[in-house]
PDB file of C-alpha atoms in Angstrom:
ATOM      1  CA  MET A   1     171.390  99.164  68.121  1.00  0.00           C
ATOM      2  CA  ILE A   2     173.841  98.062  65.509  1.00  0.00           C
ATOM      3  CA  THR A   3     175.683  95.447  67.487  1.00  0.00           C
ATOM      4  CA  SER A   4     178.985  94.269  66.147  1.00  0.00           C
ATOM      5  CA  ALA A   5     177.084  94.814  62.985  1.00  0.00           C
ATOM      6  CA  PHE A   6     177.728  92.661  60.028  1.00  0.00           C
ATOM      7  CA  ALA A   7     180.484  90.709  61.751  1.00  0.00           C
ATOM      8  CA  GLY A   8     181.405  87.651  59.781  1.00  0.00           C
ATOM      9  CA  VAL A   9     179.145  88.605  56.898  1.00  0.00           C
ATOM     10  CA  GLY A  10     180.209  87.780  53.397  1.00  0.00           C
ATOM     11  CA  SER A  11     182.739  85.000  53.342  1.00  0.00           C
ATOM     12  CA  VAL A  12     183.580  84.262  49.733  1.00  0.00           C
ATOM     13  CA  ALA A  13     185.042  80.973  48.638  1.00  0.00           C
ATOM     14  CA  ALA A  14     185.869  80.662  44.949  1.00  0.00           C
ATOM     15  CA  GLN A  15     182.244  80.858  43.884  1.00  0.00           C
ATOM     16  CA  THR A  16     181.748  81.421  40.214  1.00  0.00           C
ATOM     17  CA  THR A  17     178.187  80.455  39.312  1.00  0.00           C
ATOM     18  CA  GLU A  18     175.442  83.020  39.471  1.00  0.00           C
ATOM     19  CA  ASP A  19     173.258  80.705  41.568  1.00  0.00           C
ATOM     20  CA  GLU A  20     176.029  80.376  44.157  1.00  0.00           C
ATOM     21  CA  ALA A  21     176.570  84.139  44.131  1.00  0.00           C
ATOM     22  CA  VAL A  22     172.843  84.820  44.594  1.00  0.00           C
ATOM     23  CA  GLU A  23     172.748  82.335  47.466  1.00  0.00           C
ATOM     24  CA  GLN A  24     175.771  83.923  49.184  1.00  0.00           C
ATOM     25  CA  VAL A  25     174.517  87.483  48.773  1.00  0.00           C
ATOM     26  CA  ASN A  26     171.070  86.534  50.058  1.00  0.00           C
ATOM     27  CA  GLU A  27     172.668  84.865  53.093  1.00  0.00           C
ATOM     28  CA  ASP A  28     174.595  88.084  53.716  1.00  0.00           C
ATOM     29  CA  ILE A  29     171.395  90.113  53.407  1.00  0.00           C
ATOM     30  CA  GLU A  30     169.663  87.781  55.891  1.00  0.00           C
ATOM     31  CA  ASP A  31     172.525  88.412  58.340  1.00  0.00           C
ATOM     32  CA  ILE A  32     172.512  92.178  57.761  1.00  0.00           C
ATOM     33  CA  ASN A  33     168.805  93.013  57.931  1.00  0.00           C
ATOM     34  CA  PRO A  34     168.269  92.215  61.631  1.00  0.00           C
ATOM     35  CA  GLN A  35     170.911  94.840  62.459  1.00  0.00           C
ATOM     36  CA  PHE A  36     168.665  97.616  61.141  1.00  0.00           C
ATOM     37  CA  GLU A  37     166.207  99.176  63.571  1.00  0.00           C
ATOM     38  CA  ASN A  38     165.463 102.443  61.797  1.00  0.00           C
ATOM     39  CA  VAL A  39     165.722 101.682  58.080  1.00  0.00           C
ATOM     40  CA  GLU A  40     163.966  99.301  55.729  1.00  0.00           C
ATOM     41  CA  ASP A  41     165.476  95.898  55.045  1.00  0.00           C
ATOM     42  CA  ILE A  42     167.539  95.213  51.963  1.00  0.00           C
ATOM     43  CA  GLU A  43     165.540  93.095  49.529  1.00  0.00           C
ATOM     44  CA  GLN A  44     166.923  89.721  48.558  1.00  0.00           C
ATOM     45  CA  ILE A  45     167.995  89.234  44.966  1.00  0.00           C
ATOM     46  CA  ASP A  46     167.085  86.752  42.207  1.00  0.00           C
ATOM     47  CA  GLU A  47     170.103  87.379  40.009  1.00  0.00           C
ATOM     48  CA  PHE A  48     173.582  88.799  40.457  1.00  0.00           C
ATOM     49  CA  ASP A  49     176.020  90.635  38.245  1.00  0.00           C
ATOM     50  CA  GLU A  50     178.269  93.694  38.418  1.00  0.00           C
ATOM     51  CA  GLU A  51     175.373  96.142  38.030  1.00  0.00           C
ATOM     52  CA  ILE A  52     173.358  94.496  40.808  1.00  0.00           C
ATOM     53  CA  GLN A  53     176.462  94.428  42.996  1.00  0.00           C
ATOM     54  CA  GLU A  54     176.910  98.165  42.501  1.00  0.00           C
ATOM     55  CA  ASP A  55     173.249  98.804  43.352  1.00  0.00           C
ATOM     56  CA  LEU A  56     173.561  96.656  46.492  1.00  0.00           C
ATOM     57  CA  GLN A  57     176.744  98.481  47.467  1.00  0.00           C
ATOM     58  CA  ASP A  58     174.989 101.843  47.207  1.00  0.00           C
ATOM     59  CA  GLU A  59     171.974 100.565  49.132  1.00  0.00           C
ATOM     60  CA  LEU A  60     174.043  98.949  51.891  1.00  0.00           C
ATOM     61  CA  PHE A  61     176.194 102.003  52.526  1.00  0.00           C
ATOM     62  CA  THR A  62     173.166 104.315  52.447  1.00  0.00           C
ATOM     63  CA  LYS A  63     171.305 102.153  54.965  1.00  0.00           C
ATOM     64  CA  ILE A  64     174.326 101.797  57.273  1.00  0.00           C
ATOM     65  CA  VAL A  65     174.866 105.576  57.353  1.00  0.00           C
ATOM     66  CA  ASP A  66     171.133 106.212  57.797  1.00  0.00           C
ATOM     67  CA  GLU A  67     170.976 103.700  60.666  1.00  0.00           C
ATOM     68  CA  ILE A  68     174.042 105.190  62.373  1.00  0.00           C
ATOM     69  CA  ASN A  69     172.615 108.692  62.058  1.00  0.00           C
ATOM     70  CA  ALA A  70     169.153 107.668  63.275  1.00  0.00           C
ATOM     71  CA  GLN A  71     170.716 106.170  66.377  1.00  0.00           C
ATOM     72  CA  SER A  72     173.054 109.122  66.900  1.00  0.00           C
ATOM     73  CA  GLN A  73     170.099 111.495  66.601  1.00  0.00           C
ATOM     74  CA  GLU A  74     168.386 109.609  69.431  1.00  0.00           C
ATOM     75  CA  ILE A  75     171.504 109.713  71.620  1.00  0.00           C
ATOM     76  CA  LEU A  76     173.342 112.902  70.641  1.00  0.00           C
ATOM     77  CA  GLY A  77     170.767 114.883  68.704  1.00  0.00           C
ATOM     78  CA  GLU A  78     173.062 115.048  65.679  1.00  0.00           C
ATOM     79  CA  ASP A  79     174.328 112.982  62.767  1.00  0.00           C
ATOM     80  CA  ILE A  80     177.798 111.530  63.156  1.00  0.00           C
ATOM     81  CA  ALA A  81     178.268 109.734  59.812  1.00  0.00           C
ATOM     82  CA  ASP A  82     178.713 111.240  56.367  1.00  0.00           C
ATOM     83  CA  ASP A  83     177.656 109.495  53.171  1.00  0.00           C
ATOM     84  CA  VAL A  84     180.069 106.913  51.772  1.00  0.00           C
ATOM     85  CA  ASP A  85     180.156 105.230  48.377  1.00  0.00           C
ATOM     86  CA  THR A  86     183.088 102.823  48.498  1.00  0.00           C
ATOM     87  CA  PRO A  87     184.724 100.468  50.983  1.00  0.00           C
ATOM     88  CA  GLU A  88     187.658 102.875  51.225  1.00  0.00           C
ATOM     89  CA  GLU A  89     185.373 105.805  52.063  1.00  0.00           C
ATOM     90  CA  ALA A  90     183.531 103.658  54.628  1.00  0.00           C
ATOM     91  CA  ARG A  91     186.794 102.799  56.374  1.00  0.00           C
ATOM     92  CA  GLU A  92     187.913 106.444  56.315  1.00  0.00           C
ATOM     93  CA  GLU A  93     184.574 107.540  57.782  1.00  0.00           C
ATOM     94  CA  ALA A  94     184.871 104.841  60.457  1.00  0.00           C
ATOM     95  CA  ASP A  95     188.317 106.173  61.374  1.00  0.00           C
ATOM     96  CA  GLU A  96     187.017 109.737  61.588  1.00  0.00           C
ATOM     97  CA  ILE A  97     184.095 108.699  63.805  1.00  0.00           C
ATOM     98  CA  GLU A  98     186.423 106.690  66.031  1.00  0.00           C
ATOM     99  CA  GLU A  99     188.799 109.645  66.373  1.00  0.00           C
ATOM    100  CA  GLU A 100     185.999 112.044  67.265  1.00  0.00           C
ATOM    101  CA  TYR A 101     183.758 109.866  69.450  1.00  0.00           C
ATOM    102  CA  GLY A 102     186.028 107.055  70.643  1.00  0.00           C
ATOM    103  CA  ALA A 103     184.598 103.923  72.202  1.00  0.00           C
ATOM    104  CA  ALA A 104     181.145 105.510  72.447  1.00  0.00           C
ATOM    105  CA  ALA A 105     180.782 105.093  68.692  1.00  0.00           C
ATOM    106  CA  GLN A 106     182.326 101.631  68.355  1.00  0.00           C
ATOM    107  CA  GLU A 107     179.126 100.163  66.926  1.00  0.00           C
ATOM    108  CA  ALA A 108     179.125 102.740  64.138  1.00  0.00           C
ATOM    109  CA  VAL A 109     182.799 102.111  63.430  1.00  0.00           C
ATOM    110  CA  ASP A 110     182.193  98.362  63.285  1.00  0.00           C
ATOM    111  CA  ALA A 111     179.148  98.778  61.040  1.00  0.00           C
ATOM    112  CA  LEU A 112     181.096 100.826  58.500  1.00  0.00           C
ATOM    113  CA  ASN A 113     184.138  98.539  58.538  1.00  0.00           C
ATOM    114  CA  ASN A 114     182.082  95.358  58.314  1.00  0.00           C
ATOM    115  CA  GLY A 115     179.920  96.868  55.588  1.00  0.00           C
ATOM    116  CA  ALA A 116     183.107  97.624  53.652  1.00  0.00           C
ATOM    117  CA  ASP A 117     184.196  93.990  54.046  1.00  0.00           C
ATOM    118  CA  THR A 118     180.836  92.749  52.790  1.00  0.00           C
ATOM    119  CA  VAL A 119     180.929  95.034  49.750  1.00  0.00           C
ATOM    120  CA  GLU A 120     184.430  93.822  48.930  1.00  0.00           C
ATOM    121  CA  ASP A 121     183.166  90.242  49.099  1.00  0.00           C
ATOM    122  CA  TRP A 122     180.310  91.125  46.753  1.00  0.00           C
ATOM    123  CA  GLN A 123     182.765  92.829  44.398  1.00  0.00           C
ATOM    124  CA  GLN A 124     184.851  89.652  44.395  1.00  0.00           C
ATOM    125  CA  LEU A 125     181.777  87.572  43.557  1.00  0.00           C
ATOM    126  CA  ALA A 126     180.912  89.901  40.673  1.00  0.00           C
ATOM    127  CA  ASP A 127     184.499  89.715  39.395  1.00  0.00           C
ATOM    128  CA  GLU A 128     184.492  85.920  39.589  1.00  0.00           C
ATOM    129  CA  LEU A 129     181.237  85.750  37.643  1.00  0.00           C
ATOM    130  CA  GLU A 130     182.597  88.090  34.992  1.00  0.00           C
ATOM    131  CA  GLU A 131     185.758  85.990  34.661  1.00  0.00           C
ATOM    132  CA  ALA A 132     183.697  82.794  34.399  1.00  0.00           C
ATOM    133  CA  ASP A 133     181.582  84.380  31.651  1.00  0.00           C
ATOM    134  CA  GLU A 134     184.699  85.422  29.740  1.00  0.00           C
ATOM    135  CA  GLU A 135     186.126  81.891  30.008  1.00  0.00           C
ATOM    136  CA  ALA A 136     182.889  80.149  29.016  1.00  0.00           C
ATOM    137  CA  PRO A 137     182.823  78.696  25.498  1.00  0.00           C
TER     138      PRO A 137
END
């Protein structure tokens, strides 16, 4: 099951080099992948920029929703999570699931909220890299 999925994933500390960003994202991916029981792992990356961040964001949210729905199918026989594309949508979906299913769906709520946090960290890394590129001579 998705435990307190993705808790603590994605701490960003003023990292501006691509190598540091790749290392951080790959550490996040290593922390995330064991949480998936019903979907394929996210592949680690060799480079990082805004486009890769957007692709990772799409992949992460798709896999979180697919994992939640696979588990809810086993337990309830129905999907409980709708597709999300942004951290804001993930948090809204988490709120809706919490309202409808309460504590029984806490793992799904945590997965969506923590996934949103991770994506925001990746967005920050991409922004820092872009700023560093703009400032480079």
